[in-house]
Short mmCIF file of C-alpha atoms in Angstrom, two decimals:
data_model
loop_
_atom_site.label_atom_id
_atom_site.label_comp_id
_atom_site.label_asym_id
_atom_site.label_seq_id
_atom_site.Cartn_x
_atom_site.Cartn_y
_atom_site.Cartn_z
CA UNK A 1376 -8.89 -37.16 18.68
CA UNK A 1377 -6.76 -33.94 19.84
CA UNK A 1378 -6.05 -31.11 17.51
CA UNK A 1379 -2.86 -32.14 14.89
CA UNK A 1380 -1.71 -28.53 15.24
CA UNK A 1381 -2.35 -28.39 19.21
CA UNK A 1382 -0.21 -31.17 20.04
CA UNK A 1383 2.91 -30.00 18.02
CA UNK A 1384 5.17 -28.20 20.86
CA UNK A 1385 6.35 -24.76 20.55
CA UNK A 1386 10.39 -24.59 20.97
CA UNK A 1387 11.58 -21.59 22.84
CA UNK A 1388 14.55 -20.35 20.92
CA UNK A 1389 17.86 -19.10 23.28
CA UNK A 1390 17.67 -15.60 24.05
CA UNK A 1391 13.64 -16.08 24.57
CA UNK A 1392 12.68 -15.87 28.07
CA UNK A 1393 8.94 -17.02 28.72
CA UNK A 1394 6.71 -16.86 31.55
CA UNK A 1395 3.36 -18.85 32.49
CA UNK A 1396 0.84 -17.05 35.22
CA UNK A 1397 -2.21 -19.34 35.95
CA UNK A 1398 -3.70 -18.56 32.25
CA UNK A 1399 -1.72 -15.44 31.30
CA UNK A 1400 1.25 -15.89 28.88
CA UNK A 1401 4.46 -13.98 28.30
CA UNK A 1402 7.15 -14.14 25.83
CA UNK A 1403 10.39 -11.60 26.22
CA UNK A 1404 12.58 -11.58 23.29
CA UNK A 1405 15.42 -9.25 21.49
CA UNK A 1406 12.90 -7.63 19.89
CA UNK A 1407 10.71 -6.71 22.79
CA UNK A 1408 7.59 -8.36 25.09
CA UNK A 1409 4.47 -9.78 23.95
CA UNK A 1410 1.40 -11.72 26.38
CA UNK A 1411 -1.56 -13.73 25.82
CA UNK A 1412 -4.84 -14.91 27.64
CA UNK A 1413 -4.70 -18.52 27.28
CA UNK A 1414 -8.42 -20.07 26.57
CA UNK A 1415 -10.41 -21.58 29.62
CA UNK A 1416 -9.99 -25.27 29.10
CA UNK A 1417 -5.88 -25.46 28.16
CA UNK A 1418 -3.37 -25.03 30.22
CA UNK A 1419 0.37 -24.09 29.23
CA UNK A 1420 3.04 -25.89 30.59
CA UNK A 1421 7.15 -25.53 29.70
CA UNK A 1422 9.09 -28.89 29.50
CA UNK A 1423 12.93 -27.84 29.18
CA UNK A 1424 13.04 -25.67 26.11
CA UNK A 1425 9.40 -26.46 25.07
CA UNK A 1426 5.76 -25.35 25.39
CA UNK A 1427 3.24 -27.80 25.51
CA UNK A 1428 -0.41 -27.11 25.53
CA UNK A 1429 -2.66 -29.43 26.68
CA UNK A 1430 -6.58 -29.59 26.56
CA UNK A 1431 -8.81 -30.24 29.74
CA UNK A 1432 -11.39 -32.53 27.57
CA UNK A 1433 -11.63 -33.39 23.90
CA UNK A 1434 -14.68 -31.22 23.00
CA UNK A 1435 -14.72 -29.73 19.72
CA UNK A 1436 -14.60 -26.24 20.78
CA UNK A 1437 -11.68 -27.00 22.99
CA UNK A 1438 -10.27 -28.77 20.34
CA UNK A 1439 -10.47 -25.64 17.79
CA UNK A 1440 -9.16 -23.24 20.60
CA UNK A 1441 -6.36 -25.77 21.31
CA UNK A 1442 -5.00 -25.13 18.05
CA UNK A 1443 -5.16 -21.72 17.58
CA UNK A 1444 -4.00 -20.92 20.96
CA UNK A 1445 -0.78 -23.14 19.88
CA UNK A 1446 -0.66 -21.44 16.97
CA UNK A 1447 -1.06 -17.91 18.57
CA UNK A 1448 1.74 -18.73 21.20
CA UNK A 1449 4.00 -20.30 18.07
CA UNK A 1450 3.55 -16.74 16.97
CA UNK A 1451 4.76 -14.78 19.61
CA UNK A 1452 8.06 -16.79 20.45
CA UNK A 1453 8.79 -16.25 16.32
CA UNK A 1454 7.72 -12.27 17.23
CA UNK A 1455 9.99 -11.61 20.03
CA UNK A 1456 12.68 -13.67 18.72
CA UNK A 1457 12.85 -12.24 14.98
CA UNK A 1458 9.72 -10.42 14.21
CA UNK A 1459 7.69 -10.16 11.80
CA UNK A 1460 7.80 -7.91 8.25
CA UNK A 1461 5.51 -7.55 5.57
CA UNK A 1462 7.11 -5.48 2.08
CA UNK A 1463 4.33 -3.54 -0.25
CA UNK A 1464 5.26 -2.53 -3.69
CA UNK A 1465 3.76 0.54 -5.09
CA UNK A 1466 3.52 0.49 -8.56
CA UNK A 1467 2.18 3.31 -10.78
CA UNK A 1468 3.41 6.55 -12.51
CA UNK A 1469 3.22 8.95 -9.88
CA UNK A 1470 2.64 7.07 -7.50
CA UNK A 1471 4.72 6.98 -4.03
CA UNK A 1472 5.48 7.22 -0.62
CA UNK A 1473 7.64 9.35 1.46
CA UNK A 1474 8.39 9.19 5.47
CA UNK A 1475 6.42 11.73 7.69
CA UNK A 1476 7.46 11.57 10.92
CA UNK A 1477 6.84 8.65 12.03
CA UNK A 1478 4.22 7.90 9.87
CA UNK A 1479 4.36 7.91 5.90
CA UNK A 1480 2.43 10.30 3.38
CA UNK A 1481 1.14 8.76 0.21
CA UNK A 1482 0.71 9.90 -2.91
CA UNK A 1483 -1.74 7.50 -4.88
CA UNK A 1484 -3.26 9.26 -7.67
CA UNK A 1485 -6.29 10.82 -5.46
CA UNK A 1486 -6.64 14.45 -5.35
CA UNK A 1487 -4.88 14.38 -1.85
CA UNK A 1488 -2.11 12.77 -0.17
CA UNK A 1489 -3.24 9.88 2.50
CA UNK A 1490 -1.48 10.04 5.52
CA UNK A 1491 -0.90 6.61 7.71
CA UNK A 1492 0.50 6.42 11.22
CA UNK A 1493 1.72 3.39 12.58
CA UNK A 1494 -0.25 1.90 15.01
CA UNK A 1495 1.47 0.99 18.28
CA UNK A 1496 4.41 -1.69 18.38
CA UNK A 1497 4.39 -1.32 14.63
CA UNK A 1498 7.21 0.48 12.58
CA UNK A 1499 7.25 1.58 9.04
CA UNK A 1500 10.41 1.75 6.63
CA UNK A 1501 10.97 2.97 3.27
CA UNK A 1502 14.14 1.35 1.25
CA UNK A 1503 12.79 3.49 -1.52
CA UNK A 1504 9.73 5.87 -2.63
CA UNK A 1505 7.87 2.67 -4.33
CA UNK A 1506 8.37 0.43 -1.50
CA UNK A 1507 7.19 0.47 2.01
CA UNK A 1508 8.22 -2.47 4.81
CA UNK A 1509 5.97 -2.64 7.72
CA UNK A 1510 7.51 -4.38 10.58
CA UNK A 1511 6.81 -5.57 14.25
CA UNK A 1512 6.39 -8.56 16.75
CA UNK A 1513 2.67 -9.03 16.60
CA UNK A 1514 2.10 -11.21 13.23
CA UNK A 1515 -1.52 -9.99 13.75
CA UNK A 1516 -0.53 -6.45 13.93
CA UNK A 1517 1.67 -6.74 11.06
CA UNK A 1518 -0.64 -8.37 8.37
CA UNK A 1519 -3.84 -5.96 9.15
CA UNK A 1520 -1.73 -2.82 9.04
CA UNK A 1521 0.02 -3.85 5.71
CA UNK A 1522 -3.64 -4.93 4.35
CA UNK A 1523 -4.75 -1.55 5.73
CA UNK A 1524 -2.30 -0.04 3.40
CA UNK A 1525 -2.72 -2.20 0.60
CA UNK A 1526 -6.47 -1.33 0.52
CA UNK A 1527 -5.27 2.26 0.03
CA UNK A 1528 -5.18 1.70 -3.42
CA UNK A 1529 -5.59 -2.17 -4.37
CA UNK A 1530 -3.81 -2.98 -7.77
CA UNK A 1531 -6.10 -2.84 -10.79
CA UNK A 1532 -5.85 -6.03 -13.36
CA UNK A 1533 -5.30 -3.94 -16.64
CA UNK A 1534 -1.93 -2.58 -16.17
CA UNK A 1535 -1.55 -3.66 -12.47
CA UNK A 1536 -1.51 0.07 -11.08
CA UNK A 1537 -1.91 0.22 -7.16
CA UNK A 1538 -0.09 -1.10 -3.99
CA UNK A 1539 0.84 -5.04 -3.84
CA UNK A 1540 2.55 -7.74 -1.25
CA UNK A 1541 6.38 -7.81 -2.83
CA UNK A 1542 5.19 -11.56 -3.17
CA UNK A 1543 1.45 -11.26 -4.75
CA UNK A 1544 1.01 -12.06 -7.86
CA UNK A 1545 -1.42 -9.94 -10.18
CA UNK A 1546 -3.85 -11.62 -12.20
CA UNK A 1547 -3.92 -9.66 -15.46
CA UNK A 1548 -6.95 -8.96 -17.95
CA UNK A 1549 -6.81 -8.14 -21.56
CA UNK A 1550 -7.88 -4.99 -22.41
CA UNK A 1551 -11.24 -4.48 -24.48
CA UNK A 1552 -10.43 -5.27 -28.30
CA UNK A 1553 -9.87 -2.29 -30.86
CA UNK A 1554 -11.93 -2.17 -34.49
#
């Protein structure tokens, strides 16, 4: 038994150049250069406009790492290629961001405004005050900066106050009954 997702190759997309060193991997796309440490126990090879990744033994623990490192390198062609974007919605009255420098200054209800700079190879953009796009070629990167965010102020179930994915739904809860 190999790993289902490990044996799936990767297709390199035109305009992607990549690059295999002994167990270091590169991918250099429009949108800018990404590497990897491939695992001890796979090896990466490229077969015309594919990646394959193939296992030295069948253990489970190479097994395991032969599917995320698949999945990993499936993740930085996509990055390089088209990157990666995660939208937050603030909702709340009074609630909102606005660009400082590079970073952006919120303004969630607290007694102070929260600052957040973007950590490096990420990029922040603001369409409008209650919405906040958080963009790069490191999925990784991405999804733990926009969570970072998001944890700022989490929505609350009554009236669904705080800062949401654009695609998250809310789960809402009735308020307490009246006399």
């Amino acid at each position: 038994m190999a790993s289902h997702i490990g044996k799936l190759p990767v297709t390199i997309p035109a305009g992607v150049e990549v690059k295999i060193d002994g167990q270091s991997f590169t991918a250099k796309g429009a949108k800018g250069t990404d590497s990897y440490e491939i695992p001890e126990g796979i090896t990466a090879q490229v077969e015309g406009n594919e990646i394959i990744l193939v296992p030295a033994d069948d253990l489970r623990p190479t097994r395991a790492k032969h599917g995320l490192a698949r999945s990993i390198v499936a993740s930085m062609v996509k990055g390089v290629h088209e990157g990666y974007a995660k939208t937050l919605d603030i909702i709340g009255t009074g609630y909102r961001a606005q660009a400082k420098g590079k970073g952006i200054e919120f303004s969630l209800g607290y007694s102070h405004t929260i600052t957040v700079e973007p950590p490096e190879g990420i990029e922040f953009e603001l369409p409008n005050p209650n919405q906040v796009i958080v963009k790069g070629i490191d999925k990784q990167a991405v999804g733990q900066c926009a969570a970072n965010i998001r944890k700022l102020r989490a929505p609350e179930p009554y009236k669904g106050k705080g800062i949401k994915y654009s695609d998250e739904r809310i789960l809402r809860k009735a308020g307490k009954a009246g006399k």
